[in-house]
Coordinates of C-alpha atoms in Angstrom, one line a residue:
M293 CA -92.0 113.8 -44.3
P294 CA -88.9 111.3 -44.7
T295 CA -85.4 111.8 -42.1
A296 CA -83.4 113.1 -44.4
A297 CA -85.9 115.6 -45.9
Q298 CA -86.4 117.0 -41.8
D299 CA -82.7 117.2 -41.3
S300 CA -82.1 119.7 -44.0
V301 CA -84.8 121.5 -42.7
K302 CA -83.7 121.2 -39.3
A303 CA -80.4 122.8 -40.9
L304 CA -82.2 125.3 -43.0
V305 CA -83.8 126.4 -39.6
E306 CA -80.6 126.8 -37.5
R307 CA -79.1 128.7 -40.7
V308 CA -81.4 130.9 -40.5
Y309 CA -80.8 131.4 -36.9
R310 CA -77.1 131.7 -37.5
N311 CA -77.7 134.7 -40.2
E312 CA -80.9 136.1 -39.7
S313 CA -81.8 135.6 -35.7
R314 CA -80.3 139.8 -34.7
R315 CA -82.1 140.9 -37.8
I316 CA -85.3 139.4 -36.8
L317 CA -85.0 139.8 -33.0
A318 CA -84.0 143.7 -33.5
T319 CA -87.9 144.1 -35.2
L320 CA -89.5 142.1 -32.9
I321 CA -88.4 144.6 -30.3
R322 CA -89.6 147.4 -32.0
L323 CA -92.9 145.5 -32.8
L324 CA -93.0 144.6 -28.7
G325 CA -91.0 147.5 -26.7
D326 CA -89.6 144.6 -24.3
F327 CA -86.7 143.3 -25.1
D328 CA -86.8 140.2 -23.0
L329 CA -90.5 139.5 -24.6
A330 CA -88.8 139.4 -27.7
E331 CA -86.2 137.3 -27.0
E332 CA -88.9 134.4 -25.8
A333 CA -90.4 135.4 -28.7
L334 CA -87.8 134.9 -31.5
H335 CA -86.9 131.2 -29.3
E336 CA -90.4 130.6 -29.7
A337 CA -90.5 131.5 -33.1
F338 CA -87.7 129.1 -34.5
F339 CA -89.0 126.4 -32.4
V340 CA -92.3 126.6 -34.2
A341 CA -90.1 127.2 -37.2
V342 CA -89.0 123.4 -37.7
E343 CA -92.3 121.6 -37.2
R344 CA -94.2 124.0 -39.3
W345 CA -91.5 123.8 -42.1
Q346 CA -91.7 120.3 -42.7
R347 CA -95.2 119.9 -42.5
D348 CA -96.2 122.4 -44.7
G349 CA -92.7 123.6 -46.4
V350 CA -90.2 126.3 -46.1
P351 CA -91.8 129.7 -47.1
D352 CA -90.8 132.2 -49.9
N353 CA -89.5 134.9 -46.8
P354 CA -88.7 133.0 -44.0
R355 CA -87.6 136.2 -42.4
A356 CA -90.7 137.4 -42.8
W357 CA -92.2 134.5 -41.5
L358 CA -90.5 134.2 -38.3
V359 CA -91.1 138.0 -37.3
S360 CA -94.9 136.6 -38.0
A361 CA -95.0 133.8 -35.4
G362 CA -92.6 135.7 -32.9
R363 CA -95.5 138.3 -33.0
F364 CA -98.2 135.9 -32.3
K365 CA -96.9 133.8 -30.1
A366 CA -95.6 137.2 -27.8
I367 CA -99.4 138.4 -28.1
D368 CA -100.4 135.4 -27.1
G369 CA -98.4 134.9 -24.3
L370 CA -100.2 138.3 -22.8
R371 CA -103.0 137.5 -23.7
R372 CA -102.3 134.9 -21.0
R373 CA -101.0 136.7 -19.0
A374 CA -103.0 139.9 -19.1
R375 CA -106.0 137.4 -16.7
F376 CA -103.9 136.8 -13.9
A377 CA -102.4 140.2 -14.3
A378 CA -103.2 143.4 -11.8
S379 CA -102.6 146.2 -14.8
Q380 CA -104.9 143.9 -16.7
A381 CA -106.2 147.1 -18.4
A382 CA -102.6 148.4 -19.7
L383 CA -101.5 145.3 -21.5
I384 CA -104.9 144.8 -23.1
S385 CA -104.3 148.4 -24.6
Q386 CA -100.9 147.1 -25.3
L387 CA -102.0 143.6 -27.2
E388 CA -104.6 145.9 -29.4
E389 CA -101.4 148.6 -30.3
L390 CA -99.8 145.3 -31.5
E391 CA -102.2 143.7 -33.2
Q392 CA -102.4 146.9 -35.3
A393 CA -98.6 147.3 -35.8
D394 CA -97.2 146.9 -39.1
W395 CA -94.1 146.4 -41.2
S396 CA -92.6 145.8 -44.2
E397 CA -89.6 144.3 -45.1
E398 CA -87.8 147.7 -45.7
D399 CA -88.4 148.1 -42.2
L400 CA -86.3 144.5 -41.2
E401 CA -83.3 146.1 -42.9
D402 CA -83.4 148.9 -40.9
D403 CA -84.1 148.0 -37.5
R404 CA -80.9 146.9 -36.6
L405 CA -80.3 150.5 -37.3
R406 CA -83.3 151.9 -35.0
L407 CA -82.0 149.6 -31.9
I408 CA -78.7 151.2 -32.5
F409 CA -79.5 154.1 -31.6
T410 CA -82.4 153.4 -29.1
C411 CA -79.3 151.4 -26.8
C412 CA -77.1 154.6 -27.4
H413 CA -79.6 156.5 -25.8
P414 CA -78.5 159.8 -24.0
A415 CA -80.6 158.4 -21.0
L416 CA -78.5 156.0 -20.6
A417 CA -75.5 155.2 -18.9
A418 CA -72.7 156.0 -21.4
D419 CA -70.8 152.6 -20.1
A420 CA -74.2 150.5 -20.8
Q421 CA -74.6 152.2 -24.2
V422 CA -71.6 149.5 -26.0
P423 CA -72.4 146.5 -23.9
L424 CA -76.1 146.6 -24.7
T425 CA -75.6 147.2 -28.1
L426 CA -73.3 144.8 -29.0
R427 CA -75.3 142.1 -27.2
E428 CA -78.8 142.6 -29.1
I429 CA -77.3 143.5 -31.9
C430 CA -74.2 141.1 -32.1
D431 CA -75.5 138.2 -30.2
L432 CA -71.9 138.6 -28.8
T433 CA -72.0 136.9 -25.0
T434 CA -71.3 138.5 -22.2
E435 CA -67.6 136.9 -21.6
E436 CA -66.8 138.8 -25.3
I437 CA -67.7 141.8 -24.9
A438 CA -66.3 141.9 -21.5
R439 CA -62.9 141.4 -23.6
A440 CA -63.6 144.6 -25.6
F441 CA -63.8 146.1 -22.8
L442 CA -60.9 144.3 -20.7
C443 CA -63.9 143.8 -17.8
A444 CA -65.2 141.4 -15.7
P445 CA -68.0 139.6 -17.5
A446 CA -70.5 139.9 -14.0
T447 CA -69.7 143.9 -14.7
I448 CA -70.7 143.8 -18.0
A449 CA -74.2 141.8 -17.0
Q450 CA -75.0 144.2 -14.9
R451 CA -74.7 147.4 -16.6
I452 CA -76.7 145.1 -19.6
V453 CA -79.8 144.5 -16.8
R454 CA -80.2 148.0 -15.8
A455 CA -80.1 149.7 -19.6
K456 CA -82.4 147.4 -20.5
A457 CA -84.8 148.2 -17.5
K458 CA -84.2 151.6 -18.4
I459 CA -85.0 151.3 -21.9
R460 CA -88.6 149.8 -20.4
D461 CA -89.4 151.8 -17.9
A462 CA -88.8 155.1 -19.2
H463 CA -90.4 154.2 -22.2
I464 CA -87.4 155.3 -24.6
P465 CA -89.0 155.5 -28.3
Y466 CA -87.3 152.7 -31.0
Q467 CA -86.3 155.4 -33.7
V468 CA -83.5 156.7 -35.6
P469 CA -83.7 160.4 -34.3
S470 CA -84.1 163.4 -36.3
L471 CA -81.3 165.0 -38.1
G472 CA -80.7 167.7 -35.4
E473 CA -80.8 165.1 -33.1
L474 CA -77.8 162.6 -34.6
P475 CA -74.7 164.6 -34.3
E476 CA -75.3 164.6 -30.0
R477 CA -76.1 160.8 -30.6
L478 CA -73.4 160.2 -32.6
D479 CA -70.3 159.2 -30.9
S480 CA -71.9 156.2 -29.3
V481 CA -73.1 155.2 -32.6
L482 CA -70.1 154.7 -33.9
R483 CA -68.2 153.5 -31.4
V484 CA -70.4 150.8 -31.8
V485 CA -70.2 150.3 -35.1
Y486 CA -66.4 150.0 -35.2
L487 CA -66.6 147.3 -31.9
V488 CA -69.1 145.8 -34.0
F489 CA -66.6 145.3 -36.8
N490 CA -63.9 144.8 -34.5
E491 CA -65.2 141.6 -33.1
G492 CA -65.9 140.7 -36.9
Y493 CA -62.7 141.3 -37.8
S494 CA -60.1 139.3 -34.7
A495 CA -62.6 137.7 -33.0
S496 CA -62.2 137.8 -29.5
M497 CA -62.7 134.3 -29.2
G498 CA -63.8 130.8 -31.3
A499 CA -61.9 128.3 -34.0
E500 CA -61.8 131.0 -36.4
L501 CA -59.9 134.2 -36.6
T502 CA -62.7 136.7 -38.6
R503 CA -66.4 136.6 -38.2
E504 CA -67.6 137.3 -41.6
D505 CA -71.2 138.3 -40.9
L506 CA -70.3 141.0 -38.4
T507 CA -67.4 143.2 -40.9
H508 CA -70.4 142.3 -43.4
E509 CA -72.8 144.0 -41.3
A510 CA -70.8 146.6 -39.3
I511 CA -70.0 148.1 -43.1
R512 CA -73.4 148.1 -43.8
L513 CA -74.3 150.3 -41.3
G514 CA -71.7 152.4 -41.4
R515 CA -73.0 153.4 -45.2
L516 CA -76.5 154.0 -43.8
L517 CA -75.1 156.2 -41.4
L518 CA -73.6 158.1 -43.9
E519 CA -76.4 158.7 -46.3
L520 CA -78.2 159.5 -42.4
L521 CA -75.5 162.2 -41.5
P522 CA -72.3 162.2 -44.1
E523 CA -70.2 163.6 -42.0
P524 CA -66.0 163.4 -42.2
E525 CA -66.0 161.1 -38.9
V526 CA -68.3 158.5 -40.7
M527 CA -66.8 158.7 -43.7
G528 CA -63.6 158.3 -42.1
L529 CA -65.2 154.7 -39.9
L530 CA -66.6 153.6 -43.4
A531 CA -63.6 154.1 -44.9
L532 CA -61.1 152.2 -41.5
M533 CA -63.5 149.4 -41.9
L534 CA -63.1 148.6 -45.8
L535 CA -59.7 149.1 -45.7
H536 CA -58.8 146.4 -43.3
E537 CA -62.0 144.4 -45.1
S538 CA -59.5 144.6 -48.1
R539 CA -57.3 142.4 -46.4
R540 CA -59.8 139.9 -45.3
R541 CA -58.0 136.9 -47.7
A542 CA -55.0 137.6 -46.9
R543 CA -55.1 137.1 -43.0
T544 CA -55.0 133.1 -42.9
S545 CA -53.4 130.7 -44.7
A546 CA -55.6 128.6 -47.0
T547 CA -55.7 126.1 -43.5
G548 CA -56.6 128.9 -41.7
E549 CA -53.6 130.1 -39.8
L550 CA -52.6 133.7 -39.1
V551 CA -50.7 135.6 -41.5
L552 CA -48.7 138.9 -39.8
L553 CA -49.3 141.8 -41.6
D554 CA -46.0 142.4 -43.2
E555 CA -46.0 138.5 -44.5
Q556 CA -49.4 138.7 -46.5
D557 CA -49.7 138.0 -49.7
R558 CA -51.0 141.5 -51.3
S559 CA -52.0 140.0 -54.3
L560 CA -55.1 138.9 -52.4
W561 CA -55.8 142.2 -51.2
D562 CA -59.9 144.2 -52.3
R563 CA -58.6 146.7 -54.7
E564 CA -61.7 147.8 -55.2
L565 CA -62.8 148.2 -51.7
I566 CA -59.2 150.0 -51.4
A567 CA -60.0 152.4 -53.9
E568 CA -63.5 153.7 -52.0
G569 CA -61.4 153.6 -48.5
C570 CA -59.0 155.9 -49.9
A571 CA -61.5 158.3 -51.4
L572 CA -63.7 158.6 -48.3
V573 CA -60.0 159.5 -46.1
E574 CA -58.8 162.1 -48.7
H575 CA -62.5 163.6 -48.7
A576 CA -63.0 163.5 -44.7
L577 CA -59.4 165.0 -44.6
G578 CA -60.4 167.3 -47.1
T579 CA -62.5 168.9 -45.2
R580 CA -60.5 170.1 -42.2
R581 CA -62.6 168.6 -39.4
F582 CA -61.4 165.2 -38.7
G583 CA -61.0 162.8 -35.6
P584 CA -59.9 159.9 -34.9
Y585 CA -61.5 157.8 -37.1
C586 CA -60.4 160.0 -40.0
L587 CA -57.0 159.8 -38.3
Q588 CA -57.3 155.2 -38.2
A589 CA -58.2 155.0 -41.5
A590 CA -55.2 157.6 -42.8
I591 CA -53.1 155.1 -41.0
A592 CA -54.7 151.6 -43.0
A593 CA -54.4 154.1 -46.1
V594 CA -50.8 154.3 -45.9
H595 CA -50.6 150.5 -45.0
A596 CA -52.8 149.9 -48.3
E597 CA -50.7 151.9 -50.4
A598 CA -47.6 150.3 -50.2
A599 CA -46.7 147.5 -52.6
T600 CA -44.6 145.4 -50.3
A601 CA -44.4 145.7 -46.7
G602 CA -40.4 147.3 -47.0
E603 CA -42.2 150.1 -49.1
T604 CA -44.7 151.0 -46.2
D605 CA -44.1 154.5 -44.9
W606 CA -43.6 154.0 -41.3
Q607 CA -42.4 158.0 -40.1
Q608 CA -45.8 159.2 -42.2
I609 CA -47.7 156.6 -39.9
I610 CA -45.9 157.3 -36.5
G611 CA -47.0 161.6 -37.5
L612 CA -50.8 160.0 -37.9
Y613 CA -50.3 158.1 -34.8
D614 CA -49.2 160.7 -32.6
V615 CA -52.0 163.4 -34.1
L616 CA -54.2 160.2 -33.4
L617 CA -52.6 159.4 -29.7
R618 CA -53.4 164.3 -28.4
A619 CA -57.2 163.2 -30.2
M620 CA -57.6 160.3 -28.0
P621 CA -55.3 159.0 -25.8
S622 CA -54.8 155.4 -25.3
P623 CA -52.6 152.2 -24.4
V624 CA -53.5 150.5 -26.8
I625 CA -52.7 153.4 -29.7
E626 CA -49.7 153.4 -28.0
L627 CA -49.0 149.9 -28.3
N628 CA -49.6 150.2 -31.9
R629 CA -46.9 153.3 -32.3
A630 CA -44.9 151.2 -30.8
A631 CA -44.9 148.6 -33.4
A632 CA -44.5 151.1 -36.5
I633 CA -41.4 152.9 -34.3
A634 CA -39.8 149.2 -33.9
Q635 CA -40.3 149.2 -37.9
R636 CA -38.9 151.8 -38.8
D637 CA -36.4 152.2 -35.9
G638 CA -35.5 148.5 -34.7
P639 CA -36.9 146.4 -32.1
L640 CA -35.2 147.8 -29.0
A641 CA -37.0 150.5 -29.8
G642 CA -40.5 148.9 -29.6
L643 CA -39.9 147.3 -27.0
E644 CA -38.5 150.1 -24.7
R645 CA -42.3 151.4 -25.0
V646 CA -44.2 148.8 -24.7
E647 CA -42.3 147.4 -21.8
A648 CA -42.8 151.1 -20.5
I649 CA -47.0 150.4 -21.2
L650 CA -47.1 147.4 -19.7
A651 CA -45.3 148.6 -16.7
R652 CA -48.2 151.2 -15.8
G653 CA -50.3 148.4 -16.1
E654 CA -52.9 149.3 -18.3
L655 CA -52.1 146.7 -20.2
Q656 CA -51.5 143.5 -18.4
D657 CA -54.9 141.4 -19.4
Y658 CA -54.6 142.8 -23.2
H659 CA -52.5 139.8 -25.1
L660 CA -50.8 141.5 -27.9
A661 CA -49.1 143.7 -25.4
H662 CA -47.5 140.7 -24.0
S663 CA -47.1 139.1 -27.8
A664 CA -45.5 142.5 -29.3
R665 CA -43.2 142.6 -26.3
A666 CA -42.2 138.1 -26.7
E667 CA -41.9 139.4 -30.2
F668 CA -39.2 142.4 -30.0
C669 CA -37.3 140.1 -27.7
R670 CA -37.7 137.5 -30.1
Q671 CA -36.0 139.3 -32.1
L672 CA -33.0 141.1 -30.0
G673 CA -32.5 137.3 -29.1
R674 CA -33.7 137.4 -25.8
V675 CA -34.6 134.0 -25.6
E676 CA -36.2 133.6 -21.9
P677 CA -38.1 136.9 -21.7
A678 CA -39.4 135.9 -25.1
R679 CA -40.5 133.0 -23.6
Q680 CA -42.3 134.1 -21.0
A681 CA -44.2 137.5 -22.7
Y682 CA -45.7 134.1 -24.9
L683 CA -46.6 132.1 -22.7
R684 CA -48.6 135.6 -20.7
A685 CA -50.1 136.3 -24.2
L686 CA -51.3 132.5 -24.4
E687 CA -52.5 132.6 -21.4
L688 CA -54.7 135.4 -21.9
T689 CA -55.6 134.1 -25.7
R690 CA -58.6 132.9 -26.5
Q691 CA -58.6 132.7 -30.3
E692 CA -57.9 129.7 -31.6
P693 CA -55.7 131.0 -34.9
E694 CA -53.7 132.8 -32.2
R695 CA -52.9 130.3 -29.9
R696 CA -51.4 128.1 -32.6
F697 CA -49.6 131.2 -34.0
I698 CA -48.0 131.9 -29.8
E699 CA -48.0 128.4 -29.5
K700 CA -45.7 127.8 -33.1
R701 CA -43.1 130.9 -31.9
L702 CA -42.9 128.9 -28.7
E703 CA -41.6 125.5 -30.3
A704 CA -39.0 128.1 -32.2
L705 CA -37.7 129.3 -29.2
N706 CA -37.8 125.9 -27.7
A707 CA -35.7 124.6 -30.1
L708 CA -32.5 127.0 -30.4

C-alpha cells in the first residue's frame, strides 16, 4: 500500500478511536466481564486494525470489527493463561461462555447505558460510582475527574481501583435494572450523566472550551433514561442539558475566545433545543414532584426566554436559586446565586456574598469563585484586589480559553 494510503488508514483508525473507543470498551466489558481485560483487548484491537485495514481494506462496520477483534484477542490471551493457571477449569468454562456470547448493533448502542448502571450499582461505595463511570464511559483522566470533585487525583485513582475490584469479585451484573429497581438507582445515574455533560460543556482542561462528543453522548443517554423512566427529574436533567447545549455556538468567538453569557449573540442560540427544553421544564414542574435538576432547568429556561441580557428576569432566577438551595445546599449554587444578585443589586452585593463563601474555605480551589470575586472588584474599581483574584483564578485554571480570558482581564487592569 502506498505511503499516502497507509497514512489515510492510520488517520481513520485514530479518528475511530477518538469517536468510538468508549462504545467499543463498554461492549467489551459486557462480553468479557472484566474492566482490565477489556481495556487490554481494546488497545490490541486498534493495534491490529492499523495493519489489517491497510492490507484488507476498511470494514463496512469498523466498530463491530473492532469489538470482534478485541473479543478474540482477549479469548486467545485467556487460553494462554489458562495453561498455567491453577483455576484452569474455571477459565476454560469462562472461555466457553465467551465463545457462545453474541451481540448486535443495537447492543452496541445501549452498552454504555448498561455500563453506567453497573458503575452506579448500590453495592459500590457512593464516592466511587461517579469517578468510575467518568473514567470508563468518557475516558476522562483521574486528574480531570479530580478537578470535577475538587479532590486529589490519588484519592480518585484509589476509588476507581477499589470499585473495579468490587464489580469483579461480587459479580455485579452488567445490565439495565428492572423497572422496579430503577428509581433507587436513578440518582447516581443522573449525577453521572450530568457530570459527563458538564465536562463536555465546559472541559476541565485543554485547548478547547467544549467537547461536543461528551455533550451529545450525555444528551443521548438522557433520552434513553427518559424512555426507561419518564420521571420529572429525568425530564429536568434532559431539559437542562438541552437548554445549555442550545447556547454552544454563541459561547466562543470565531477565533475560539470565551464569550460571557450577557455578551453572547442570542441569534446563534438553537431555538429548537430551547423549545424542547422549555416544554420538558413545563411538563416536569407541572407534576409538582420536581427536584434539583428541574429547578436548574427552570433557571436555564428563564435565561433562554430572555430576548436580550437586559431583559433577563433576575428576580425570578434568584427565587429559583433560593428554592434550589433548600433542596440541595451547595457552595457552587450559592456562588451562582451571588452572581444573579449582583445582576439585580449591583457588584457590591455580589462581592459580599462571594467573599463570605470564600471565607468559609469551601471554594478556595475553585477558579470560578476567584474569577467572580475579581470581576466584582473590577466593576467596583478595586484594581489590586481584582488583580490578586484574577491571578489566583489563573493559577487554578487548566482550560486555555479561560486562561486567555483571564489574561486579557489582567492586561486591562495593568493598563489602568
